PDB file of C-alpha atoms and ligand atoms in Angstrom:
ATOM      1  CA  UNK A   1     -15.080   4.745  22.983  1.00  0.00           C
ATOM      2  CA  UNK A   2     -17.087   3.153  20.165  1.00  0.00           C
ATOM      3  CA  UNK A   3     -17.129  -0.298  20.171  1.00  0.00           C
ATOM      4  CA  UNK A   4     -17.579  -2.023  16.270  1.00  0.00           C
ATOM      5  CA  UNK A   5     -18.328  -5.867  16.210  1.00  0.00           C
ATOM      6  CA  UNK A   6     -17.955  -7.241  12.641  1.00  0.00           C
ATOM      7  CA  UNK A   7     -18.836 -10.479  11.401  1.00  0.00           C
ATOM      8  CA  UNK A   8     -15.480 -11.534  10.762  1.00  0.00           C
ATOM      9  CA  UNK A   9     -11.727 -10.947  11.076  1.00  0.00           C
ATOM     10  CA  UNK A  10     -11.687 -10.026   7.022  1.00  0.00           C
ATOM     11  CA  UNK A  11     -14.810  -7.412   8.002  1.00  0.00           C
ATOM     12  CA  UNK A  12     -12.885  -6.122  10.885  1.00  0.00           C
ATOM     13  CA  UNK A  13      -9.893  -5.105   8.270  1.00  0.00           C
ATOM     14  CA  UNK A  14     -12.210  -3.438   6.260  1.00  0.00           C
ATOM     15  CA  UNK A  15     -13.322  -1.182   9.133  1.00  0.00           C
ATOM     16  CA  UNK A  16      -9.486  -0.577  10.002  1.00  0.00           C
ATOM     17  CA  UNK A  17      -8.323   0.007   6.282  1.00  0.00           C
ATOM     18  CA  UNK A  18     -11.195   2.351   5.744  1.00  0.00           C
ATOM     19  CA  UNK A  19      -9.878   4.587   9.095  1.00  0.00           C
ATOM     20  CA  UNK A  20      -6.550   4.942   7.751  1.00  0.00           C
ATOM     21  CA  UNK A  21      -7.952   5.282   3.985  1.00  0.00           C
ATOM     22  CA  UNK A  22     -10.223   8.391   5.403  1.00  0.00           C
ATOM     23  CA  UNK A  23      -7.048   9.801   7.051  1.00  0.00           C
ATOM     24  CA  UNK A  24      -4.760   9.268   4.202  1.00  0.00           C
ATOM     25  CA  UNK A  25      -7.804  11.285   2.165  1.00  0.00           C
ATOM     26  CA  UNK A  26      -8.617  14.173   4.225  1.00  0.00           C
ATOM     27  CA  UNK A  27      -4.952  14.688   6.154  1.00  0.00           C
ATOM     28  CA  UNK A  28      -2.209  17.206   4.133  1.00  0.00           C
ATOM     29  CA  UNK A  29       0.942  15.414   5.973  1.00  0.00           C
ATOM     30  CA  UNK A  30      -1.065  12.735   8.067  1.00  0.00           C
ATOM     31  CA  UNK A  31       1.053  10.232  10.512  1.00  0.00           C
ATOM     32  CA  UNK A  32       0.299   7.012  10.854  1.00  0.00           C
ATOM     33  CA  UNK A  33       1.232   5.403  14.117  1.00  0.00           C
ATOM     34  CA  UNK A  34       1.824   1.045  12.772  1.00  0.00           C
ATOM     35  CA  UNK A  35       1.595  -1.871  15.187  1.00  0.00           C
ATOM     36  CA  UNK A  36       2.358  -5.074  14.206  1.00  0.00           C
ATOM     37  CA  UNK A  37       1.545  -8.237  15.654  1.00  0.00           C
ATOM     38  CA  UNK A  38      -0.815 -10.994  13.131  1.00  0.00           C
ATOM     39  CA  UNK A  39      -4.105  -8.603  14.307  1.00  0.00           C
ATOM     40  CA  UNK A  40      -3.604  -5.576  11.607  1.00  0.00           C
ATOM     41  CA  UNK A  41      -1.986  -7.689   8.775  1.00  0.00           C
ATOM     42  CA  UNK A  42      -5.032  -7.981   7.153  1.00  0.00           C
ATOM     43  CA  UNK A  43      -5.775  -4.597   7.056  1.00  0.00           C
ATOM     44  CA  UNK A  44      -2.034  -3.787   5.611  1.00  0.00           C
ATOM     45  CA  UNK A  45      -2.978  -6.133   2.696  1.00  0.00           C
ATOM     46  CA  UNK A  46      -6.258  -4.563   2.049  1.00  0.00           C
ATOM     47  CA  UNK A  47      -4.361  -0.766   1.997  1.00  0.00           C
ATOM     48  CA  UNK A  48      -1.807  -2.992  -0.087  1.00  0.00           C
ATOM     49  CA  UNK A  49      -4.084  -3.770  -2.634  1.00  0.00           C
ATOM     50  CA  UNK A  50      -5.774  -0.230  -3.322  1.00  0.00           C
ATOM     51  CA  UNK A  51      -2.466   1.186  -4.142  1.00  0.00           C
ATOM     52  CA  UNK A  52      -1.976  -1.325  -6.355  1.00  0.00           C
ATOM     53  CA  UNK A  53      -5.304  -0.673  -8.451  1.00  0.00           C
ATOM     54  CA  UNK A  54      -3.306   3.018  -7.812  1.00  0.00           C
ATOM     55  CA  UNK A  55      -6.435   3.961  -5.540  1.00  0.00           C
ATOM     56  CA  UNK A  56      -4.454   5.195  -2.527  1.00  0.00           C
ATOM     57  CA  UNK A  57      -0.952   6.823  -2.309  1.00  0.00           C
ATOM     58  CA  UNK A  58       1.179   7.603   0.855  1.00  0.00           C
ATOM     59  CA  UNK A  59       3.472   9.908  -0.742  1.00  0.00           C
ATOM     60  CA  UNK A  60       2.754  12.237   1.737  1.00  0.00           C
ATOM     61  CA  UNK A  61       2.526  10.125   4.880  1.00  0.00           C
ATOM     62  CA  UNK A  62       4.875   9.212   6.998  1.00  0.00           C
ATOM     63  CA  UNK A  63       5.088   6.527   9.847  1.00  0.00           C
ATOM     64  CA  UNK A  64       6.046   5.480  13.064  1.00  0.00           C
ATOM     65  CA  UNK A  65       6.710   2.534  14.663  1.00  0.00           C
ATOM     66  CA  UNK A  66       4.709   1.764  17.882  1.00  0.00           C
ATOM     67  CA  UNK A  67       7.636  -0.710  19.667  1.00  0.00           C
ATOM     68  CA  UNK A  68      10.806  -2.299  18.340  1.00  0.00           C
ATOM     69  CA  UNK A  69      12.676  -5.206  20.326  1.00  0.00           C
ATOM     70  CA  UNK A  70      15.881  -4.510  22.044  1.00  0.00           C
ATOM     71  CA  UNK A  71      18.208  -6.715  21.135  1.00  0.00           C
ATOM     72  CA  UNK A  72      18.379  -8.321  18.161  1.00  0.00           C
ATOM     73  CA  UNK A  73      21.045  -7.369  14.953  1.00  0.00           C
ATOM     74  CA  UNK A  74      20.364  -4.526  12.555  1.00  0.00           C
ATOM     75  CA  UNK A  75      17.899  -6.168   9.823  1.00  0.00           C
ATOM     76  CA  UNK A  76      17.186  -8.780  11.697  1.00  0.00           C
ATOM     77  CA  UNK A  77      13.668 -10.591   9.986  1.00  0.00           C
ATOM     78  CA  UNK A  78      11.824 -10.275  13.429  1.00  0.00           C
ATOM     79  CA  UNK A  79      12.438  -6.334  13.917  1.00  0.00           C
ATOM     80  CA  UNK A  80       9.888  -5.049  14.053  1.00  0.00           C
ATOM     81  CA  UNK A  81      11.174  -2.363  11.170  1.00  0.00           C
ATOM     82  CA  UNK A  82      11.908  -5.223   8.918  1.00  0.00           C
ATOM     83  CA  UNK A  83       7.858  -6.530   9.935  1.00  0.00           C
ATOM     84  CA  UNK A  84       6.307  -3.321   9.286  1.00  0.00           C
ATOM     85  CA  UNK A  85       8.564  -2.862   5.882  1.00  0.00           C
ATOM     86  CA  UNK A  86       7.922  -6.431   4.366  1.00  0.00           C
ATOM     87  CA  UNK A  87       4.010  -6.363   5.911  1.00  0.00           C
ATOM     88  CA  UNK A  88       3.161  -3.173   4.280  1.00  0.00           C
ATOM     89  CA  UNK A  89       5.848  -0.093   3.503  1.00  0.00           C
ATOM     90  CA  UNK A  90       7.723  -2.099   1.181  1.00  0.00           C
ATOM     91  CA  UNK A  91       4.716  -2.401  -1.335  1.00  0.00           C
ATOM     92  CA  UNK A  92       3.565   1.061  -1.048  1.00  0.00           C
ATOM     93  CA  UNK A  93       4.690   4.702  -1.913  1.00  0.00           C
ATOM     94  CA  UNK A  94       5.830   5.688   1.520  1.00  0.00           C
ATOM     95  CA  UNK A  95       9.247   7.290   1.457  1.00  0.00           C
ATOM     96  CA  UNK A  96      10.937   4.647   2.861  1.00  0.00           C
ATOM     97  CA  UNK A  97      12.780   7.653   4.961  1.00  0.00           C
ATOM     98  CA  UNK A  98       9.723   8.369   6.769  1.00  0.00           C
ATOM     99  CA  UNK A  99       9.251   4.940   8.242  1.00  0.00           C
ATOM    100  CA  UNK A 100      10.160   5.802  11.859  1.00  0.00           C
ATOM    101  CA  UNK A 101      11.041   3.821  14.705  1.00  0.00           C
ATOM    102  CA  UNK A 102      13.397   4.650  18.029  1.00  0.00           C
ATOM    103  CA  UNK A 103      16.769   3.660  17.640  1.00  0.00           C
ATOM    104  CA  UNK A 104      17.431   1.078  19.523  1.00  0.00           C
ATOM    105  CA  UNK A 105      21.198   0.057  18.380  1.00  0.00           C
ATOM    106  CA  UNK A 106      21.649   3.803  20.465  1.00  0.00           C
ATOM    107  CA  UNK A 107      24.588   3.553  23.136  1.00  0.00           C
ATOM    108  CA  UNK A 108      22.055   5.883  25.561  1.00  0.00           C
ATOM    109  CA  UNK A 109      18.784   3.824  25.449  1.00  0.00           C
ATOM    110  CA  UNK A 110      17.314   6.487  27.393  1.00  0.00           C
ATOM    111  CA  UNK A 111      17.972   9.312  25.158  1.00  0.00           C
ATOM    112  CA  UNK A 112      17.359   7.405  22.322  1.00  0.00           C
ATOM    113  CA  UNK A 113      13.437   7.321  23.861  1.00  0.00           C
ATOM    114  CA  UNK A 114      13.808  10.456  25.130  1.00  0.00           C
ATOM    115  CA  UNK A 115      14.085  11.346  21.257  1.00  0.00           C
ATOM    116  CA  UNK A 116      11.442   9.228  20.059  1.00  0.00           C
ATOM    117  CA  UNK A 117       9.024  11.013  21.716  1.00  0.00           C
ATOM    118  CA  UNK A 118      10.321  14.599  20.629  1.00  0.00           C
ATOM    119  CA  UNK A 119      10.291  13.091  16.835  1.00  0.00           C
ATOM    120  CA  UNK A 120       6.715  11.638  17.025  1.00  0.00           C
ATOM    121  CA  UNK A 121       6.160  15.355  18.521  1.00  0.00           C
ATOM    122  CA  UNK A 122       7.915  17.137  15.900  1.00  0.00           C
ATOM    123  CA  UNK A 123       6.021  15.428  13.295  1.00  0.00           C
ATOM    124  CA  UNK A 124       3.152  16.727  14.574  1.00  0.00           C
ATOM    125  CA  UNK A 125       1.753  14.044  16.563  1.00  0.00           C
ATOM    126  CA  UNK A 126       0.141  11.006  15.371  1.00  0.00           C
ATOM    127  CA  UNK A 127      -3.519  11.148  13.413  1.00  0.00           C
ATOM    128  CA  UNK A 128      -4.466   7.491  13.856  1.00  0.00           C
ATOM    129  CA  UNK A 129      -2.716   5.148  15.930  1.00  0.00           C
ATOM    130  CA  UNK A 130      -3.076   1.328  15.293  1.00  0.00           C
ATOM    131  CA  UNK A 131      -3.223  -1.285  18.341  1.00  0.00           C
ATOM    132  CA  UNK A 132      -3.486  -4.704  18.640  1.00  0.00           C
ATOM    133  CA  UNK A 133      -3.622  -6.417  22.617  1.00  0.00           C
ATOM    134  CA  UNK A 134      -1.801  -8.875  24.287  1.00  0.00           C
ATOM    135  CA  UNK A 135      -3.227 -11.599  26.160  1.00  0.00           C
ATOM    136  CA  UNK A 136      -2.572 -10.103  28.913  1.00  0.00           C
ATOM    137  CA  UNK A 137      -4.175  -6.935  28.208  1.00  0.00           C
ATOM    138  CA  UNK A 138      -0.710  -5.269  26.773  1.00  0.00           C
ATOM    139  CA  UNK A 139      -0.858  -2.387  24.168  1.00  0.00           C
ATOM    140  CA  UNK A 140       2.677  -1.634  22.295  1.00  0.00           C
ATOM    141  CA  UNK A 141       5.459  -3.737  24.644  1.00  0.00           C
ATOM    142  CA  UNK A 142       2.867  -2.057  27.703  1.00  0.00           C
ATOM    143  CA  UNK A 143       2.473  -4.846  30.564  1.00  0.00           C
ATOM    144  CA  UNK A 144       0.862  -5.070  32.891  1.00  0.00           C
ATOM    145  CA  UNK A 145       1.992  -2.407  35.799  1.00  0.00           C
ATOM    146  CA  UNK A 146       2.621  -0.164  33.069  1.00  0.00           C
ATOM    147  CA  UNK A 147       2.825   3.996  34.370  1.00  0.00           C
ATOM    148  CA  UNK A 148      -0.844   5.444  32.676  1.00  0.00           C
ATOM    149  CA  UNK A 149       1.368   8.045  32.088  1.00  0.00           C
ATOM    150  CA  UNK A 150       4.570   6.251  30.824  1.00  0.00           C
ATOM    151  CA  UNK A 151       6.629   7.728  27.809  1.00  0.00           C
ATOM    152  CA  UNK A 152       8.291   5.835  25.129  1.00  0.00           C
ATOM    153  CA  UNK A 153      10.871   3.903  27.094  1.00  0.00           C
ATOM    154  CA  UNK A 154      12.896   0.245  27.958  1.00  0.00           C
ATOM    155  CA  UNK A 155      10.430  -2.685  29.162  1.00  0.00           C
ATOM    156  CA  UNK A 156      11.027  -5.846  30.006  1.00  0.00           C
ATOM    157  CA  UNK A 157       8.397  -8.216  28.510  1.00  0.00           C
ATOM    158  CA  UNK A 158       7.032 -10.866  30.367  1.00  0.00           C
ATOM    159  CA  UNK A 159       7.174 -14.834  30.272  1.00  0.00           C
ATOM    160  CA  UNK A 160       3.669 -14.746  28.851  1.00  0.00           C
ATOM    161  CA  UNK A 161       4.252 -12.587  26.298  1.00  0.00           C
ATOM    162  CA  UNK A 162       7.240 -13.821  25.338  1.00  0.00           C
ATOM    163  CA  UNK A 163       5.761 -17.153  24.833  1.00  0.00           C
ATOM    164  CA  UNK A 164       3.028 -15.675  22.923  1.00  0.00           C
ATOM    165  CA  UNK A 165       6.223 -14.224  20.694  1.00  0.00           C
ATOM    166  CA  UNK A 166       7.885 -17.257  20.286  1.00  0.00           C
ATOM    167  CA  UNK A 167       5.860 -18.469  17.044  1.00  0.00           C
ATOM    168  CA  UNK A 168       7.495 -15.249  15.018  1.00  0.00           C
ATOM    169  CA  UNK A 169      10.959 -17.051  16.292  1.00  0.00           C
ATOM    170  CA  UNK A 170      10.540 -21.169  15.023  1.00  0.00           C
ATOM    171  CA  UNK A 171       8.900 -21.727  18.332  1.00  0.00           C
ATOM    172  CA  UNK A 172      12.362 -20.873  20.290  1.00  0.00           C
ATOM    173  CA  UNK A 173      10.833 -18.886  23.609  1.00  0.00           C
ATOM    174  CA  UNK A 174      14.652 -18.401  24.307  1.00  0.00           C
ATOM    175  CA  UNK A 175      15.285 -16.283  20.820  1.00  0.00           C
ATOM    176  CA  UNK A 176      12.479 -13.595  21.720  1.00  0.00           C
ATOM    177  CA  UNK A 177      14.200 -10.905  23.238  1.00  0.00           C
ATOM    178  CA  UNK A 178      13.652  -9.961  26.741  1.00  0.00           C
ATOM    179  CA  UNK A 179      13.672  -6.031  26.317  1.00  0.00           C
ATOM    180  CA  UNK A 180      11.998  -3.730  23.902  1.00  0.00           C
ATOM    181  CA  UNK A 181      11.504  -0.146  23.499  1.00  0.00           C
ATOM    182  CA  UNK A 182       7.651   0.633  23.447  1.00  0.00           C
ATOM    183  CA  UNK A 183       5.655   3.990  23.104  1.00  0.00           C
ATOM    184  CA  UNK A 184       4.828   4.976  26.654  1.00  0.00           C
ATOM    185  CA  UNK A 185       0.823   4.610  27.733  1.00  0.00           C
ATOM    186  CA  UNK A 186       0.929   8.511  28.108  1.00  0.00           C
ATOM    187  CA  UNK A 187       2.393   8.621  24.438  1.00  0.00           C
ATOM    188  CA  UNK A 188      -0.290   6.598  22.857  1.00  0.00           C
ATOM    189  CA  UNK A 189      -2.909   8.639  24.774  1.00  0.00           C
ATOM    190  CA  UNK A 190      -1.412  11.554  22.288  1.00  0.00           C
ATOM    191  CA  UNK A 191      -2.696  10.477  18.744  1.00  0.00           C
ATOM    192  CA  UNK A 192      -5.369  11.700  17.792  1.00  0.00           C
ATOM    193  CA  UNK A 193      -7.285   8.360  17.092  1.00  0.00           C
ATOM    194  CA  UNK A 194      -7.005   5.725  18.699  1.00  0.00           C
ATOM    195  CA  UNK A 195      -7.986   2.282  16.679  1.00  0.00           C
ATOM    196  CA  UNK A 196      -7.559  -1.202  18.183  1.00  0.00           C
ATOM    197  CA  UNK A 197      -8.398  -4.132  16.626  1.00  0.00           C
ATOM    198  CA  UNK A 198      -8.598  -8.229  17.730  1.00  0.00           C
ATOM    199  CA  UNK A 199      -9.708 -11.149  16.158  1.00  0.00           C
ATOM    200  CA  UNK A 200     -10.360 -14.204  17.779  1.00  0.00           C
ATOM    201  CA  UNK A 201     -11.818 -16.047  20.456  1.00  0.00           C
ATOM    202  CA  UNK A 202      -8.346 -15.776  22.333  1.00  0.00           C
ATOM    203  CA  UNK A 203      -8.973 -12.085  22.445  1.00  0.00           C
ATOM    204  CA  UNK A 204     -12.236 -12.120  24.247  1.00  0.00           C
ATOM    205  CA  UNK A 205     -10.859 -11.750  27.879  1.00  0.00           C
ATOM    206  CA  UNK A 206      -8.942  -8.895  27.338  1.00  0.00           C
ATOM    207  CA  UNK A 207     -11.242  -7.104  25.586  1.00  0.00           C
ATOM    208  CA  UNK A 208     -13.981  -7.480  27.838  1.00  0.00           C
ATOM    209  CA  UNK A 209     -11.321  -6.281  30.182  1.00  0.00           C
ATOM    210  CA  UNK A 210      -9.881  -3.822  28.383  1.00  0.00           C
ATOM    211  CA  UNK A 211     -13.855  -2.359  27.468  1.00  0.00           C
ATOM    212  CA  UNK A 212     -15.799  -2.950  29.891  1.00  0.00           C
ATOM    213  CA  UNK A 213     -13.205  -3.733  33.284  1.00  0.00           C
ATOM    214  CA  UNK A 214     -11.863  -0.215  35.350  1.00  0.00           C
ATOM    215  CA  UNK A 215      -8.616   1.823  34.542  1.00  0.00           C
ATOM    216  CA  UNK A 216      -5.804   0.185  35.635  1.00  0.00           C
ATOM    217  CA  UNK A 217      -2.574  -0.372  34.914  1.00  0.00           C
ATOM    218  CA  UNK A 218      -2.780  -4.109  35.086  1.00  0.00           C
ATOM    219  CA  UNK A 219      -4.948  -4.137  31.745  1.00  0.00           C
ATOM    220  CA  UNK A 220      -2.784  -1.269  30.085  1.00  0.00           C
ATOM    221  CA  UNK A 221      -5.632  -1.208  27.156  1.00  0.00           C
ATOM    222  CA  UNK A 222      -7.708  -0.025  29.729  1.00  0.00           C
ATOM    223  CA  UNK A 223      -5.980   3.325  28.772  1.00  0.00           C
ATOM    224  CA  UNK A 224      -8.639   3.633  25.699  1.00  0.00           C
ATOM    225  CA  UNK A 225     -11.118   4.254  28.437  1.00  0.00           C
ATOM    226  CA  UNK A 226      -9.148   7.721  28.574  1.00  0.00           C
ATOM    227  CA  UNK A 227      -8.918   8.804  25.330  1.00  0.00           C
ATOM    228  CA  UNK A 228     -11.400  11.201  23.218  1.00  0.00           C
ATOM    229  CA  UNK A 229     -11.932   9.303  19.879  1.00  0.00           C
ATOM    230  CA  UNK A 230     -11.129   5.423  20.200  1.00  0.00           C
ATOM    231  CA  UNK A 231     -12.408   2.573  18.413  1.00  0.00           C
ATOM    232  CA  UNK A 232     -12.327  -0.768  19.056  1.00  0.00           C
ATOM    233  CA  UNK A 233     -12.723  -2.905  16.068  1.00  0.00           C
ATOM    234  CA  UNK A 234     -13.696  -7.132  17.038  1.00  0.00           C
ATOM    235  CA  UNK A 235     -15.038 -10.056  15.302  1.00  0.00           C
ATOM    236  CA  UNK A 236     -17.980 -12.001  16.612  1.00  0.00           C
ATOM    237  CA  UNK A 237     -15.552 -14.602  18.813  1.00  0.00           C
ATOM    238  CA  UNK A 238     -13.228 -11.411  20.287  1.00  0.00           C
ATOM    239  CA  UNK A 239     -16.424 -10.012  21.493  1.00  0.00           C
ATOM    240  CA  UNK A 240     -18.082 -12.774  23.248  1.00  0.00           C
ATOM    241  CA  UNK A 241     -17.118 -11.959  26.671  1.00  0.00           C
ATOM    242  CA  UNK A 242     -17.960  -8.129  25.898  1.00  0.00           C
ATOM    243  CA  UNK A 243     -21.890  -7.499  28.618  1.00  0.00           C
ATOM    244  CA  UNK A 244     -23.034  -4.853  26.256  1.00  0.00           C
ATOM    245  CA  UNK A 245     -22.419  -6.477  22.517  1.00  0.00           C
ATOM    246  CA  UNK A 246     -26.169  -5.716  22.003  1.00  0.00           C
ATOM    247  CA  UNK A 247     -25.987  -2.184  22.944  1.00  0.00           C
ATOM    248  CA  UNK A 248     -22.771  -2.057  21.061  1.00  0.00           C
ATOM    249  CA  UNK A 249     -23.982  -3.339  17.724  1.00  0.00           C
ATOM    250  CA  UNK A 250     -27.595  -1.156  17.785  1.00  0.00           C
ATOM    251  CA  UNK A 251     -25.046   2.208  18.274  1.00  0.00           C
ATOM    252  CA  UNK A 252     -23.117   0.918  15.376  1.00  0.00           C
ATOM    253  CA  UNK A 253     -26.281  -0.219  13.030  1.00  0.00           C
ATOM    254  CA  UNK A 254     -28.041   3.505  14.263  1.00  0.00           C
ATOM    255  CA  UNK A 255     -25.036   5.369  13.771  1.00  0.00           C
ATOM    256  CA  UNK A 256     -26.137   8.866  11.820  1.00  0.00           C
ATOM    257  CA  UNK A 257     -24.524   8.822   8.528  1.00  0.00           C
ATOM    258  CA  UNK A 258     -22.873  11.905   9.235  1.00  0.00           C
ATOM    259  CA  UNK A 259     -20.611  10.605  11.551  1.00  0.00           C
ATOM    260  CA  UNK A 260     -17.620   9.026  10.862  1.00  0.00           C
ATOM    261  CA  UNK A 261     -15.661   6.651  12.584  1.00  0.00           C
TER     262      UNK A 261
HETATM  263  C1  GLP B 301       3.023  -7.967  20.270  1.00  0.00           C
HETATM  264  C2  GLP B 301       3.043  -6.509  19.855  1.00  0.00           C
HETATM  265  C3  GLP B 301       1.710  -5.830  20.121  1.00  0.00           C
HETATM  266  C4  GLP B 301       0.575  -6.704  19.595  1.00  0.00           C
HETATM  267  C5  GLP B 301       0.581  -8.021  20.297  1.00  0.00           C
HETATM  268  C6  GLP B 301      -0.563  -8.926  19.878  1.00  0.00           C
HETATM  269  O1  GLP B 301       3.337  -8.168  21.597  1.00  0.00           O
HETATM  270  N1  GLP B 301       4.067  -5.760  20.510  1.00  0.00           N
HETATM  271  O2  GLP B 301       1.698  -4.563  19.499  1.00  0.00           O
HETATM  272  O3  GLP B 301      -0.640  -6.051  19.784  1.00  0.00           O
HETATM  273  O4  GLP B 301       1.807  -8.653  19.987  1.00  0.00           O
HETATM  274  O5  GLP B 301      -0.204  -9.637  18.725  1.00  0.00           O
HETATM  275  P1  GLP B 301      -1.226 -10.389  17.800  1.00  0.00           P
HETATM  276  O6  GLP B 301      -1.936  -9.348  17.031  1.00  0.00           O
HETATM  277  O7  GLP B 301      -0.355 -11.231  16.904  1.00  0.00           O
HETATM  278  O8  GLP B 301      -2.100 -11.196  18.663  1.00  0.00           O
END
C-alpha cells in the first residue's frame, strides 16, 4: 500500500485525476470503478476540465457504479446514478450506455447483485477503482461487520452513516434510505487498483485505522491492507493521526521516477 500525503485537498485531486488520466492513456477499453461521496468531486472536476481543453476523452471507457441506495424513485437527484452523471459523466464523452450501476428497481434484489458482479466481470474487471471512507471506516455502503469476502449485495446502513448522509437530503436523517446495494469487500479486492482518497481532519481516525490498525471487518478499509497495488491519497489534516507520515512522505519524495503510481 503506498501511502501519498499532499498538501492539500486540491493536491490530493491532482494525484487522483492523474491515476485515472494514466489509465484512460495507456488502457484499450479501461473500466473505471466511480464512488461518490464530496471526497472525489474534486478530482471529477479536474478530469472535467481536461476534456474540455479536449485533452482527455472517455470514448472508450466505460463505468461502474461502486453502490446505489435502495429505495428511492427512478431519477431521483440523490441516486447515486443521477450523482455520478451530473458530478462527472454528464460533461464528458462517456457513452452514457456504459455508465453502470446494479439495478436496484429489480423485483429479485439478489439476482439483481448476483448480476452486478457477473457484469463488472464480463467487462473485464475494473482497472482503477475509486474509494472514499466513512467515518466509521466504511468503503462503498461496507460497515462495519462487513464479510472480507462479501460480494455485491443488500446492506443496511447504519445510524451513523446515515446521519453523515443526511446533508445530501436538506438535513432530513429520515429521507436517507436505510438499504443500499454496495460492491461486496471481496468485489472491490478485484480491481486492479485500488485508489482511496480523504480530505479532512474528520478523516484522520479512520485512516490511521484503516492504514496503520489490523484487518478486520470492523474497519472494512482495512481491506486495502489486502490488496496488491493500493494507494491512499490524504491531505495534511486526514493524515495527522497516521504513526508513520514521515516514513510515508520520504517513500513518496524518493520514489524512482520509473515508477508510477
Ligand atoms: C458514502 C458513500 C461512500 C463514501 C462515503 C464518504 O457513504 N457510499 O462511497 O466514501 O459516503 O463520503 P464523503 O466523501 O462525502 O466523506
Amino acid at each position: 500500500m503506498e501511502i501519498v500525503i499532499t498538501p492539500d485537498a486540491d493536491a490530493a485531486s491532482e494525484v487522483v485525476a492523474g491515476v485515472i488520466v494514466g489509465v484512460l492513456d495507456t488502457r484499450p477499453a479501461p473500466v473505471l470503478g466511480l464512488a461518490t461521496g464530496s471526497s472525489p468531486l474534486a478530482a471529477y472536476r479536474r478530469l472535467i476540465a481536461a476534456h474540455v481543453r479536449g485533452d482527455l476523452s472517455f470514448a472508450h471507457a466505460s463505468a461502474v457504479l461502486l453502490d446505489e441506495y435502495v429505495g428511492l424513485t427512478p431519477g431521483h437527484p440523490e441516486a447515486y446514478r443521477a450523482f455520478i452523471s451530473r458530478e462527472l459523466v454528464d460533461h464528458i464523452d462517456l457513452p452514457p450506455e456504459r455508465l453502470f450501476g446494479p439495478d436496484v428497481h429489480a423485483d429479485d434484489l439478489a439476482e439483481a447483485c448476483r448480476r452486478y458482479d457477473q457484469l463488472i466481470a464480463d467487462l473485464g474487471g475494473v482497472d482503477v477503482q475509486l474509494l472514499g471512507i466513512g467515518s466509521d471506516g466504511h468503503v462503498g455502503f461496507n460497515e462495519p461487520g462487513s464479510s472480507l469476502a462479501s460480494r455485491t449485495r443488500i446492506k443496511t446502513l447504519t445510524r451513523a452513516t446515515r446521519a453523515d448522509n443526511a446533508r445530501f437530503f436538506e438535513d432530513h436523517e429520515q429521507e436517507v434510505p436505510r438499504h443500499v446495494v454496495t460492491q461486496g469487500l471481496g468485489t472491490i479486492l478485484e480491481a486492479r487498483h485500488l485508489v482511496l482518497v480523504a480530505c479532512g481532519a474528520g478523516k484522520a481516525a479512520p485512516i490511521a485505522h484503516a492504514v496503520e490498525g489490523p484487518l478486520t471487518a470492523m474497519c472494512p478499509a482495512s481491506i486495502l491492507q489486502l490488496h496488491p497495488h493500493a494507494t491512499v491519497v490524504v491531505d495534511e489534516p486526514a493524515a495527522a493521526e497516521l504513526k508513520l507520515a514521515d516514513y510515508y512522505r520520504e517513500a513518496f519524495e524518493n520514489k524512482p521516477r520509473w515508477q508510477q503510481l
